mmCIF file with all atom_site columns, C-alpha atoms in Angstrom:
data_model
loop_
_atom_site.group_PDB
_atom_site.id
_atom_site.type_symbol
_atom_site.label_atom_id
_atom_site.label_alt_id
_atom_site.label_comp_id
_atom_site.label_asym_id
_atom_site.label_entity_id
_atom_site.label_seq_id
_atom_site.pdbx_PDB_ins_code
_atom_site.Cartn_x
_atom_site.Cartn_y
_atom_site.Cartn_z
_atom_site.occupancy
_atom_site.B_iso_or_equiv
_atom_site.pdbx_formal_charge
_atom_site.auth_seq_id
_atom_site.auth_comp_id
_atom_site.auth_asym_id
_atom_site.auth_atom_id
_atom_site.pdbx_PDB_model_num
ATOM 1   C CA . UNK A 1 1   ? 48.295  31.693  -46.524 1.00 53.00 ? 275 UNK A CA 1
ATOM 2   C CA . UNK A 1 2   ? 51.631  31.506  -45.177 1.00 45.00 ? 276 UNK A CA 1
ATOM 3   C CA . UNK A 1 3   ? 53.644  30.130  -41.664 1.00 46.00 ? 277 UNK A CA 1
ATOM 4   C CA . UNK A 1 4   ? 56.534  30.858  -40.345 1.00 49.00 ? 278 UNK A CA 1
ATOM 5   C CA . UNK A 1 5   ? 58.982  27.580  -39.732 1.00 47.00 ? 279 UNK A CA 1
ATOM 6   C CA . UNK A 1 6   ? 62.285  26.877  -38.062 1.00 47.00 ? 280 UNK A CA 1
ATOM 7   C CA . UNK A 1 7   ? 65.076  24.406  -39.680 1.00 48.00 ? 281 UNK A CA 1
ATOM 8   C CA . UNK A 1 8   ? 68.143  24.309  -38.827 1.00 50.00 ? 282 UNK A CA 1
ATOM 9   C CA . UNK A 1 9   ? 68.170  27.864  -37.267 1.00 49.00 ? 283 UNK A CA 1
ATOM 10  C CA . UNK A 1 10  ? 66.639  29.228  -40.677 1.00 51.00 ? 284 UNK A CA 1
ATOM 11  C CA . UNK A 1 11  ? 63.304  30.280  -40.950 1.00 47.00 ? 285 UNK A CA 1
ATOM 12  C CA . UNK A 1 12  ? 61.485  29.534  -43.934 1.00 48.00 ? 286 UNK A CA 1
ATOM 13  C CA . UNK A 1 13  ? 57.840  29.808  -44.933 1.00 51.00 ? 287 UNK A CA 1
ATOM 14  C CA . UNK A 1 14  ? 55.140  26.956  -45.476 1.00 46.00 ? 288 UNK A CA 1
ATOM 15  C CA . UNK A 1 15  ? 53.014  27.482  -47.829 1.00 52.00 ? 289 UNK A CA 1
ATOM 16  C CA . UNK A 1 16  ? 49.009  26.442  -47.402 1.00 50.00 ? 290 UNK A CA 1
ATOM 17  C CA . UNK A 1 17  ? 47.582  26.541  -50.766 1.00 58.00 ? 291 UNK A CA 1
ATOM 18  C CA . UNK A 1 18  ? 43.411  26.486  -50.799 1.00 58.00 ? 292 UNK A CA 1
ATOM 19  C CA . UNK A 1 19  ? 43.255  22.953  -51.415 1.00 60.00 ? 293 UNK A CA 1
ATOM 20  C CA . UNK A 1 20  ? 45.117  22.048  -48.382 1.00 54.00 ? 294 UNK A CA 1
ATOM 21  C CA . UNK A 1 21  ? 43.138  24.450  -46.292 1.00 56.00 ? 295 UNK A CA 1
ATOM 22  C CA . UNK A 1 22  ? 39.695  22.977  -47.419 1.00 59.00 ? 296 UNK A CA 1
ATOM 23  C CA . UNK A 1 23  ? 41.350  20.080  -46.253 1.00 60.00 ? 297 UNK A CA 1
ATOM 24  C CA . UNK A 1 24  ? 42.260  21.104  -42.744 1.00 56.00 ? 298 UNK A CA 1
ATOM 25  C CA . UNK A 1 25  ? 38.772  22.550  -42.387 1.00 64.00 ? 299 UNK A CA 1
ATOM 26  C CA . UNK A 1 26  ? 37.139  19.379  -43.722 1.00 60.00 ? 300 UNK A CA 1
ATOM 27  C CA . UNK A 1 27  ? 39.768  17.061  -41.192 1.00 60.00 ? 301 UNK A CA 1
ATOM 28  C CA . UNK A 1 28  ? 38.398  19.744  -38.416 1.00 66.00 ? 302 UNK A CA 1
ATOM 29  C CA . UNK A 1 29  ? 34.865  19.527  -38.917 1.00 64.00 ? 303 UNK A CA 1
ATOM 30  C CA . UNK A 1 30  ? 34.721  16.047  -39.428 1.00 60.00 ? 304 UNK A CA 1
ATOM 31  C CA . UNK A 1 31  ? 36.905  15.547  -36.104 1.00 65.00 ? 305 UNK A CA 1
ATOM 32  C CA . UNK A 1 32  ? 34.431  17.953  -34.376 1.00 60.00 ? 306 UNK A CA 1
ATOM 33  C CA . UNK A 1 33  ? 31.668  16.309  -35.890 1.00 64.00 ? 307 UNK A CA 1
ATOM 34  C CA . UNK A 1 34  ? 33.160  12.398  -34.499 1.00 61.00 ? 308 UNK A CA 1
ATOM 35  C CA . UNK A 1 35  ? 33.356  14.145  -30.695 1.00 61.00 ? 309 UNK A CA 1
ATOM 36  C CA . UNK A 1 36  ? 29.710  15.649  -31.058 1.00 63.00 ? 310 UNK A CA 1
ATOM 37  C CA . UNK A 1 37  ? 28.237  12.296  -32.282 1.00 59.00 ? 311 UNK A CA 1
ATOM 38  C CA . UNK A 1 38  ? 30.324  10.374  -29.408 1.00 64.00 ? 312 UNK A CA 1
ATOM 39  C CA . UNK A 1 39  ? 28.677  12.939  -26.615 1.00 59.00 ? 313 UNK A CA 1
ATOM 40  C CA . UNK A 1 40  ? 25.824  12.460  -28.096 1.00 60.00 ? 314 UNK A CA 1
ATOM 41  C CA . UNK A 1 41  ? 26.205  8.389   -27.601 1.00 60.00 ? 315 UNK A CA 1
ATOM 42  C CA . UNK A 1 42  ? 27.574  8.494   -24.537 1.00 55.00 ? 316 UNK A CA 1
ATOM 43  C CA . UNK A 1 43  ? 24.683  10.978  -22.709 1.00 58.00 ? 317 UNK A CA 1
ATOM 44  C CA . UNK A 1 44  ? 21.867  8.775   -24.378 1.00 58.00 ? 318 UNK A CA 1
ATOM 45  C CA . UNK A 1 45  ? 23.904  5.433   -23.010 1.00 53.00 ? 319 UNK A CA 1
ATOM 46  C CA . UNK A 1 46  ? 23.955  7.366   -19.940 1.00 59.00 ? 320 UNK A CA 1
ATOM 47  C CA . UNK A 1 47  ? 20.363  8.497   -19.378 1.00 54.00 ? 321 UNK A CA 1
ATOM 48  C CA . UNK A 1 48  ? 19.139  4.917   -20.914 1.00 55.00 ? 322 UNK A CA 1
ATOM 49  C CA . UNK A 1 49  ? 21.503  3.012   -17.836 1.00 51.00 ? 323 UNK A CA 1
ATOM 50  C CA . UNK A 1 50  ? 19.595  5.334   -15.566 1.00 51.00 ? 324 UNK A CA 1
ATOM 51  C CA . UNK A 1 51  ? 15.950  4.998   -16.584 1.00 53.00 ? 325 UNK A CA 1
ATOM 52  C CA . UNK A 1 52  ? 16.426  1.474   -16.525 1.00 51.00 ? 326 UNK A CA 1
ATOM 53  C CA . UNK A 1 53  ? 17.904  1.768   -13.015 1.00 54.00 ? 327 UNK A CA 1
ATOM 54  C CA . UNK A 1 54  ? 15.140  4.098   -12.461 1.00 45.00 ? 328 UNK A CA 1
ATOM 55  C CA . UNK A 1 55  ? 11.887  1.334   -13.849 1.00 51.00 ? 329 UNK A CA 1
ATOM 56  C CA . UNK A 1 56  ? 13.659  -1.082  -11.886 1.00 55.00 ? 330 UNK A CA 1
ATOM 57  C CA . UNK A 1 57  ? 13.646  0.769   -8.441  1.00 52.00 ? 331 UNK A CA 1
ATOM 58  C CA . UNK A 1 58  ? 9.751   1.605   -8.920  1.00 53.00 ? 332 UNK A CA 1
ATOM 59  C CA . UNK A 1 59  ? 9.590   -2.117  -9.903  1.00 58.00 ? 333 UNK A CA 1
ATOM 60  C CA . UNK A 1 60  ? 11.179  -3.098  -6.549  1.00 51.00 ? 334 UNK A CA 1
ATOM 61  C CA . UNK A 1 61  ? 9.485   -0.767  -4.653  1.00 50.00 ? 335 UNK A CA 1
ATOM 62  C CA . UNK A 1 62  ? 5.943   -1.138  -5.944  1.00 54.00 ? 336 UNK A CA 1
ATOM 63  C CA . UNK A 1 63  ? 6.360   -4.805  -5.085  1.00 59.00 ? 337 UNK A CA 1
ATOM 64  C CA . UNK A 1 64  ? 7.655   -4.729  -1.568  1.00 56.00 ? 338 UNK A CA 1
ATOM 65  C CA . UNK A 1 65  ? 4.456   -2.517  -1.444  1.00 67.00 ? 339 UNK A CA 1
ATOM 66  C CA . UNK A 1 66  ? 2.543   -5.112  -2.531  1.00 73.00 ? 340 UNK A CA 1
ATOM 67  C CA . UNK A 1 67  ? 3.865   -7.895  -0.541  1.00 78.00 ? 341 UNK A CA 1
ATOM 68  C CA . UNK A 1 68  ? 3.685   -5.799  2.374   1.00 80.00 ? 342 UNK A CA 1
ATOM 69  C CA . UNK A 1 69  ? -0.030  -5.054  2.001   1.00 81.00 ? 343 UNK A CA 1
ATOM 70  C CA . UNK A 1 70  ? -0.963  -8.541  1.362   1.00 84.00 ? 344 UNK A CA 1
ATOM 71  C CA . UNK A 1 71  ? 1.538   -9.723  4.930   1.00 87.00 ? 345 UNK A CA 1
ATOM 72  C CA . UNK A 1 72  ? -1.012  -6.871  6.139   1.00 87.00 ? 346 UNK A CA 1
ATOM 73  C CA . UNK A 1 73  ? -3.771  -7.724  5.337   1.00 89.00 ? 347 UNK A CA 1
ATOM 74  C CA . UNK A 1 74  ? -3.898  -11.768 5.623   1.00 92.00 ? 348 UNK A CA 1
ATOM 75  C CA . UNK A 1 75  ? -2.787  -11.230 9.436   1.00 93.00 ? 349 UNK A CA 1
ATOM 76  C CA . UNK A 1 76  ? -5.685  -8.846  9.639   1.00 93.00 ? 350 UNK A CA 1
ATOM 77  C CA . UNK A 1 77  ? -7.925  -11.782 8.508   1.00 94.00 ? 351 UNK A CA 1
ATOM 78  C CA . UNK A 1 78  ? -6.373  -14.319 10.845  1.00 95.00 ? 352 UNK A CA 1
ATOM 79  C CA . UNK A 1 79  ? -6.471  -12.330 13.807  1.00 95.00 ? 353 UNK A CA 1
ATOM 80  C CA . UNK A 1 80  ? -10.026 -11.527 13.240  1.00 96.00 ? 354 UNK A CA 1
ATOM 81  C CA . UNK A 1 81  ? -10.735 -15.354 12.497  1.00 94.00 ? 355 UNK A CA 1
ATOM 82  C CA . UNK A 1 82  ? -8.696  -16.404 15.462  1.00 94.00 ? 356 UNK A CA 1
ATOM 83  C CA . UNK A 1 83  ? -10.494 -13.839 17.953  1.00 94.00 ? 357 UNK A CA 1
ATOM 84  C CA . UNK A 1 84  ? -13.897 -14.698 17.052  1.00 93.00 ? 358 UNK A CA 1
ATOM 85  C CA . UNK A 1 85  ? -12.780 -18.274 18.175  1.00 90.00 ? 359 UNK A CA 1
ATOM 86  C CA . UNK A 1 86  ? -11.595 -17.042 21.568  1.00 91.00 ? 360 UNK A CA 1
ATOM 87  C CA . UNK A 1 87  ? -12.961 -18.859 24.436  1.00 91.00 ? 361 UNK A CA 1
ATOM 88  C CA . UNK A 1 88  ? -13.112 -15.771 26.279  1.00 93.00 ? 362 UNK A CA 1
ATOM 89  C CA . UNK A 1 89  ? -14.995 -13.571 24.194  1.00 94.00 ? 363 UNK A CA 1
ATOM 90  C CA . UNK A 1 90  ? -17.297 -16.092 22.979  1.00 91.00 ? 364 UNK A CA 1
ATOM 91  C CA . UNK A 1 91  ? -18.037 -16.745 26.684  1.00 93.00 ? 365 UNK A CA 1
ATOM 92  C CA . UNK A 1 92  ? -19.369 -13.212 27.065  1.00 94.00 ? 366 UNK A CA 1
ATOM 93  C CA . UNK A 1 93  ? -20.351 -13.184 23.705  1.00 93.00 ? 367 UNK A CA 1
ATOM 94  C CA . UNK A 1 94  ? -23.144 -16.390 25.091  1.00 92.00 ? 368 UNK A CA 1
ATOM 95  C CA . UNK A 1 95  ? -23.639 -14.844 28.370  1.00 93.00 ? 369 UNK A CA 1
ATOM 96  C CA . UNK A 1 96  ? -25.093 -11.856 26.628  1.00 93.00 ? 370 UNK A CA 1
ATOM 97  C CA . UNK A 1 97  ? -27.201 -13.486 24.517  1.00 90.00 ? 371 UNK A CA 1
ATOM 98  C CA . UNK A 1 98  ? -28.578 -15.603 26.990  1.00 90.00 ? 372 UNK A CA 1
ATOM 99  C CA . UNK A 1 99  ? -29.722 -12.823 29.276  1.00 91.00 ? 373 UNK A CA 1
ATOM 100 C CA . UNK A 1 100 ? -28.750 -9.596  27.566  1.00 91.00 ? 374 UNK A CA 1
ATOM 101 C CA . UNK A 1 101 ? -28.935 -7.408  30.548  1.00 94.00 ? 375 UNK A CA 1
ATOM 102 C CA . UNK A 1 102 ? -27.323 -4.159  30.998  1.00 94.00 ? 376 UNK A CA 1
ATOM 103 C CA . UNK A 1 103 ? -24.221 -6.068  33.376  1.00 96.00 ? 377 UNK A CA 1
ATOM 104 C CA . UNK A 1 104 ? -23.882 -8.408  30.540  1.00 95.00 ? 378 UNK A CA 1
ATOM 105 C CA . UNK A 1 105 ? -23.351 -6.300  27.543  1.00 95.00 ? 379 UNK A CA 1
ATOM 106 C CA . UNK A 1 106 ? -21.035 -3.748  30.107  1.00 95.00 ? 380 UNK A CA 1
ATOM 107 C CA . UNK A 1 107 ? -18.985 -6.564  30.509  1.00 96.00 ? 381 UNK A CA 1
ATOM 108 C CA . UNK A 1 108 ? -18.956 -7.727  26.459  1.00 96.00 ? 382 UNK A CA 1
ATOM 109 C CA . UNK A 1 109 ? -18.270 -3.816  25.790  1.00 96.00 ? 383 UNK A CA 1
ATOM 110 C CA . UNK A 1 110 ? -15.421 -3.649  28.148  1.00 97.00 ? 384 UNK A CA 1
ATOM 111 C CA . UNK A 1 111 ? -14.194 -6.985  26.883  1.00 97.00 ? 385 UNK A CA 1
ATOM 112 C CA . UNK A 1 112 ? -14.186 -5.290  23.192  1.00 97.00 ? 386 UNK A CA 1
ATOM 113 C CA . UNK A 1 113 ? -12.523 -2.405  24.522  1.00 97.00 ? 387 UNK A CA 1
ATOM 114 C CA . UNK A 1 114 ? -9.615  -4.639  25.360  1.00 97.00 ? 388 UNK A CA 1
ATOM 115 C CA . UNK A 1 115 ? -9.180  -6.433  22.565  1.00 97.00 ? 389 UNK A CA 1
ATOM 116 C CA . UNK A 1 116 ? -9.410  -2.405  20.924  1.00 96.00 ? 390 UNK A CA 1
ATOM 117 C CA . UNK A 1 117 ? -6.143  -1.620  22.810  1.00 95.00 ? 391 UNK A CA 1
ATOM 118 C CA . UNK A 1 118 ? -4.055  -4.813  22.112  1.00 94.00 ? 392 UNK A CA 1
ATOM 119 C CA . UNK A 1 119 ? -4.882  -4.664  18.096  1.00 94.00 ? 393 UNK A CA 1
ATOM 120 C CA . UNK A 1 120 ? -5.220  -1.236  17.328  1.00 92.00 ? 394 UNK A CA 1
ATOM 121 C CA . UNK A 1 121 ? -8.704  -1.994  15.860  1.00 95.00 ? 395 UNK A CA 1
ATOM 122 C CA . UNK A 1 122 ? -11.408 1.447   15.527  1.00 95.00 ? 396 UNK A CA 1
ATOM 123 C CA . UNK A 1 123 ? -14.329 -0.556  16.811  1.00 96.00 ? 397 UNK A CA 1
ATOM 124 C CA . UNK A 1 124 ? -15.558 -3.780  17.518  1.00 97.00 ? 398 UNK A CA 1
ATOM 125 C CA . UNK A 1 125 ? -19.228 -4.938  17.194  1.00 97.00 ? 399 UNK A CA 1
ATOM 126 C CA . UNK A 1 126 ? -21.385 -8.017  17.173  1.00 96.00 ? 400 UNK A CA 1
ATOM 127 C CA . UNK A 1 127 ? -24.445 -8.253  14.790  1.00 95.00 ? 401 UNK A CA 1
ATOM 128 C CA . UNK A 1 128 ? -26.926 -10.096 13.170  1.00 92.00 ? 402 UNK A CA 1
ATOM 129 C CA . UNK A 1 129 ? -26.828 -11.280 9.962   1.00 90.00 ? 403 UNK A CA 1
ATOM 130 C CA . UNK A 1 130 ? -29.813 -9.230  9.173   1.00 91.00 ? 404 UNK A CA 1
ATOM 131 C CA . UNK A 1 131 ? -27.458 -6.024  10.235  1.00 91.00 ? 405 UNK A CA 1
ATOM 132 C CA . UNK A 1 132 ? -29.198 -5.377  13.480  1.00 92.00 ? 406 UNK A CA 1
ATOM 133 C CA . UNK A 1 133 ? -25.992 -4.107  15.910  1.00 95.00 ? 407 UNK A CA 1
ATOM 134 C CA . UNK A 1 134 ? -26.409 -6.328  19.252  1.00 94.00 ? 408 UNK A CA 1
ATOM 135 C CA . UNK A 1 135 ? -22.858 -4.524  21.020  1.00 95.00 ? 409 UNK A CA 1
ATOM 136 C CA . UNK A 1 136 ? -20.545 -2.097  19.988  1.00 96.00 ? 410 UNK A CA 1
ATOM 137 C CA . UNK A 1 137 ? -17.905 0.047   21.665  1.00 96.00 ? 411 UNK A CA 1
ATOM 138 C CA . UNK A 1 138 ? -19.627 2.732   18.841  1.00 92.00 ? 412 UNK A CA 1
ATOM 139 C CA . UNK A 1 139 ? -22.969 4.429   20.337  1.00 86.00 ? 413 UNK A CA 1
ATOM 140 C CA . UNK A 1 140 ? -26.315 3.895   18.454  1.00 76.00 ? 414 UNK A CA 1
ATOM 141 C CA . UNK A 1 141 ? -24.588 2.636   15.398  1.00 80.00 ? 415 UNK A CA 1
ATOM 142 C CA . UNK A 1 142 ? -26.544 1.642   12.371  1.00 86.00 ? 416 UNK A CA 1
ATOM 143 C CA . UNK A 1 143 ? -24.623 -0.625  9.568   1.00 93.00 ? 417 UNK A CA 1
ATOM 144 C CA . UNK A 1 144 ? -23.226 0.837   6.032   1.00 94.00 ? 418 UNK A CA 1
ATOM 145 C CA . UNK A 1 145 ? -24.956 -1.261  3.265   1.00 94.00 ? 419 UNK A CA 1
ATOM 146 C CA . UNK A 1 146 ? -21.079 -2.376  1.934   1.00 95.00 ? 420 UNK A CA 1
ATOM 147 C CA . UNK A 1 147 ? -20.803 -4.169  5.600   1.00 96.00 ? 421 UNK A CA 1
ATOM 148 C CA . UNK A 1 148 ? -24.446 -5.825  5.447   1.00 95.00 ? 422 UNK A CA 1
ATOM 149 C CA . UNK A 1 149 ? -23.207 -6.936  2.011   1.00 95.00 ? 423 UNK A CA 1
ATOM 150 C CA . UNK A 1 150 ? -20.627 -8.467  3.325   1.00 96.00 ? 424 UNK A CA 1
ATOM 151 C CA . UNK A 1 151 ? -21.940 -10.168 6.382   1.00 96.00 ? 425 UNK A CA 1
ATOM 152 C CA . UNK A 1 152 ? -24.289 -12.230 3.987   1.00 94.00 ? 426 UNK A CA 1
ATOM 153 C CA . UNK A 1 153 ? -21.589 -13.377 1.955   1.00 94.00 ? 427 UNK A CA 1
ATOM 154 C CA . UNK A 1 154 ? -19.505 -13.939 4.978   1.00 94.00 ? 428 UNK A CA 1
ATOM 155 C CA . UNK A 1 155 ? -22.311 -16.198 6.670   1.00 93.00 ? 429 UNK A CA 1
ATOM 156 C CA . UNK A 1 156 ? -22.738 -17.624 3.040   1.00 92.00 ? 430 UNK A CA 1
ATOM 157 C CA . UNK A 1 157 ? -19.273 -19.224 2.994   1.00 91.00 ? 431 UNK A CA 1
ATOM 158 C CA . UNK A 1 158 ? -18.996 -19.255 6.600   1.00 89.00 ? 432 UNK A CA 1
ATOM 159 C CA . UNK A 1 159 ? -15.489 -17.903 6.586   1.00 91.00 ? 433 UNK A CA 1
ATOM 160 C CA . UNK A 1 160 ? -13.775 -14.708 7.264   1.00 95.00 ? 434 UNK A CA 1
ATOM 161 C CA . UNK A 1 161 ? -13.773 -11.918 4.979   1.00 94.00 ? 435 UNK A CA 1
ATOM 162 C CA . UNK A 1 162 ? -13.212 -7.953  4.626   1.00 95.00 ? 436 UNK A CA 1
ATOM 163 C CA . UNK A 1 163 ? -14.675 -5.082  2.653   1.00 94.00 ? 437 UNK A CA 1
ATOM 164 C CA . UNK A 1 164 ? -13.052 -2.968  1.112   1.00 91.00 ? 438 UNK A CA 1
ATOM 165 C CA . UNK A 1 165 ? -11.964 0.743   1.809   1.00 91.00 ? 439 UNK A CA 1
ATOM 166 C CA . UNK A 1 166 ? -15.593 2.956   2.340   1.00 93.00 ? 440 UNK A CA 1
ATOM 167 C CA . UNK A 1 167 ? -16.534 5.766   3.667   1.00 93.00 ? 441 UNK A CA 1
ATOM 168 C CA . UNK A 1 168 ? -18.957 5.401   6.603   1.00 92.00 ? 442 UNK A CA 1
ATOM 169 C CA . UNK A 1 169 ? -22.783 7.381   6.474   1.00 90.00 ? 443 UNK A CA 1
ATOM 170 C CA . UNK A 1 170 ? -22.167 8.217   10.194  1.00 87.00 ? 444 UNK A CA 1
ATOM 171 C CA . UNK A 1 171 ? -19.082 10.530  9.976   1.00 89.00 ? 445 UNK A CA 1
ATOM 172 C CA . UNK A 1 172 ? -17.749 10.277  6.663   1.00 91.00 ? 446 UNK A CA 1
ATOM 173 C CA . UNK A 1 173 ? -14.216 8.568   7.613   1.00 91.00 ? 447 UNK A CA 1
ATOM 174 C CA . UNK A 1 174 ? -13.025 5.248   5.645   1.00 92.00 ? 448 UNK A CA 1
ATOM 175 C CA . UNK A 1 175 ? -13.073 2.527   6.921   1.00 94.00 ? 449 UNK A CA 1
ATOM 176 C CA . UNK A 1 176 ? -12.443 -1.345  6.676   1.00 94.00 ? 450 UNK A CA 1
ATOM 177 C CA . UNK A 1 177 ? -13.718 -4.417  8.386   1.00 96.00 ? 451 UNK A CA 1
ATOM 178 C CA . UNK A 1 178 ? -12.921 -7.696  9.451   1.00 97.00 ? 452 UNK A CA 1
ATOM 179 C CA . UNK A 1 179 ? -15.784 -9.855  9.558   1.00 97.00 ? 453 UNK A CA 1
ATOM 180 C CA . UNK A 1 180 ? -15.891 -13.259 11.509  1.00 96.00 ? 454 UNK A CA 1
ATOM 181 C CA . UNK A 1 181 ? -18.363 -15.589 11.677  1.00 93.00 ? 455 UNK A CA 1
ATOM 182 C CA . UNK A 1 182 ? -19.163 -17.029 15.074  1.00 87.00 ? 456 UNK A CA 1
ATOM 183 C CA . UNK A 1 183 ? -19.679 -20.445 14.228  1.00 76.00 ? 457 UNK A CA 1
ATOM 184 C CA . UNK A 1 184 ? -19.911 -22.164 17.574  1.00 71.00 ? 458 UNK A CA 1
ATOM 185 C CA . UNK A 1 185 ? -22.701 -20.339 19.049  1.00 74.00 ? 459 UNK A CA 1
ATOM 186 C CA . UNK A 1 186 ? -25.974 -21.246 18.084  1.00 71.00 ? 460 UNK A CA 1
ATOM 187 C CA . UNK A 1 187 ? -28.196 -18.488 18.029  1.00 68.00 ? 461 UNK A CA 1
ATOM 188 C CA . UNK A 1 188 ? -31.996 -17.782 16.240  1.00 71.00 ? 462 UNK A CA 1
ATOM 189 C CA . UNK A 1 189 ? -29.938 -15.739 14.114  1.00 76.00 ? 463 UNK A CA 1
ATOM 190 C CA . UNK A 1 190 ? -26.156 -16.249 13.051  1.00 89.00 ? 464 UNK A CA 1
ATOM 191 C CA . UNK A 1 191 ? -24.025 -13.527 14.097  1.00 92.00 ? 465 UNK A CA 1
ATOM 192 C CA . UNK A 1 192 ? -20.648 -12.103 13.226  1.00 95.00 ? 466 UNK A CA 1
ATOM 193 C CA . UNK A 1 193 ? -18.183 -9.793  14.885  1.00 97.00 ? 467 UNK A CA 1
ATOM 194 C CA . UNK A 1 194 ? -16.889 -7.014  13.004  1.00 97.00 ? 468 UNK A CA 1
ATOM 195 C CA . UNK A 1 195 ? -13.593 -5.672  13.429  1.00 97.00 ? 469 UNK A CA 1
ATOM 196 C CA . UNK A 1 196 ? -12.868 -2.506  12.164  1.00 96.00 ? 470 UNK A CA 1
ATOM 197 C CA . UNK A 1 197 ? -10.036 -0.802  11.270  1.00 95.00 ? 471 UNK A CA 1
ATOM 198 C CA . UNK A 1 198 ? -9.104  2.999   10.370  1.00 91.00 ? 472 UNK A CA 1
ATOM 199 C CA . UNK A 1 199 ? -6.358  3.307   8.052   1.00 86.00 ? 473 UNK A CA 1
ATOM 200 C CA . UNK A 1 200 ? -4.955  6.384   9.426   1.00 82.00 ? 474 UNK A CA 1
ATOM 201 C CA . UNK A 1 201 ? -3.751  4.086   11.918  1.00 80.00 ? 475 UNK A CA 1
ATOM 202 C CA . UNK A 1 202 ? -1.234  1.712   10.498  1.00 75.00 ? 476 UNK A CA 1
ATOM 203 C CA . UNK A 1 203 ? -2.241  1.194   6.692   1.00 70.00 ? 477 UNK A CA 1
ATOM 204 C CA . UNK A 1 204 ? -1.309  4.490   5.639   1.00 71.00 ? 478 UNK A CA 1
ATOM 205 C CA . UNK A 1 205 ? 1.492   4.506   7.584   1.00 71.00 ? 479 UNK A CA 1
ATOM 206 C CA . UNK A 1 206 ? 2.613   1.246   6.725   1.00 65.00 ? 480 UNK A CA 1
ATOM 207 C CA . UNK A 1 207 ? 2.514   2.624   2.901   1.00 67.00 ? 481 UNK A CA 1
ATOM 208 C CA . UNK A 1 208 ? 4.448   5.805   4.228   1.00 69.00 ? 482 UNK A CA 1
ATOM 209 C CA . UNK A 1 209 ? 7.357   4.174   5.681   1.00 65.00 ? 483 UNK A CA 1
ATOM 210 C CA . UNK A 1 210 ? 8.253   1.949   2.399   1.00 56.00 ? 484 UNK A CA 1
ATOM 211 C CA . UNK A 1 211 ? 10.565  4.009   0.714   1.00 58.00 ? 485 UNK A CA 1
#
């Protein structure tokens, strides 16, 4: 193989003997083969930065979930604790079960109602501890087996607790409720108040708006 080159205005011809041309096409391919391998380590640097930046967005996000859930649900339990304490209610609450008449249960209803509309509860209801219903803003309602369940152990530790998401018998929608013991008023029979909230209404969307 021959060039052409210029010195000194004379053209004169180089020369590339096999060896030397192995050589250039050895140089070439290893050169080629240094840029391919360097991609190659930069594009897996690359895409390891970003999964990691990736994991630790989920991370971040799956815990401001969390956090936000539990904020959620401990005021849920307060406010249910902290209503069933109210003097208000608890004077209808005693006014009903000293002469449950028609007026007097009206008036507890209506009370429920209003305390519905402030917290964006579902329902509200008083029972038994056996899970007979006394009031409820719900018509003829009969109590799921989870929320008996949890009305014993509730009255067991005499403190507030929840259940967890279930469906309800009555119209197959999920539910959970707040259940507070109504430790100052002496009944035959303890009773609780059970507030109850849909999810549709601000735990699902309080999931949705977290990025």
């Amino acid at each position: 193989m021959h060039l052409r080159q210029a010195q000194n205005g004379m053209v004169t011809q180089v020369k590339i003997t096999p060896t030397k041309k192995r050589y250039y096409i050895g140089a070439i391919l290893f050169l080629g083969t240094l840029v391919l391998l360097g991609a190659g380590e930069y594009y897996f640097h690359r895409k390891n930065l970003y999964q990691h930046d990736y994991e630790k967005q989920i991370t971040t996000i799956a815990q401001l979930k969390s956090s936000r859930l539990a904020d959620w649900y401990a005021d849920e339990l307060h406010d249910a604790a902290v209503l069933a304490n109210n003097h208000f209610l608890r004077e209808h609450i005693v006014n009903f079960l000293k002469s449950p008449t028609s007026d007097h249960k009206q008036k507890l209803i209506q009370y429920f109602s209003n305390l519905i509309n402030e917290h964006d509860y579902f329902a509200i209801l008083l029972a038994l501890e056996d899970g007979r219903v006394l009031a409820s803003t719900l018509p003829d309602y009969t109590l799921d087996s989870v929320v008996q369940r949890t009305i014993t152990y509730a009255l067991k530790q005499k403190s507030t607790f929840s259940t967890d998401l279930y469906r309800a018998a009555y119209n197959d929608s999920v539910y959970i409720d707040f259940i507070a013991t109504c430790t100052s008023i002496t009944t035959p029979q303890q009773c609780v108040l059970i507030f109850r909230k849909s999810p549709l209404s601000d735990l699902y969307p309080l999931i949705a708006e977290l990025p």
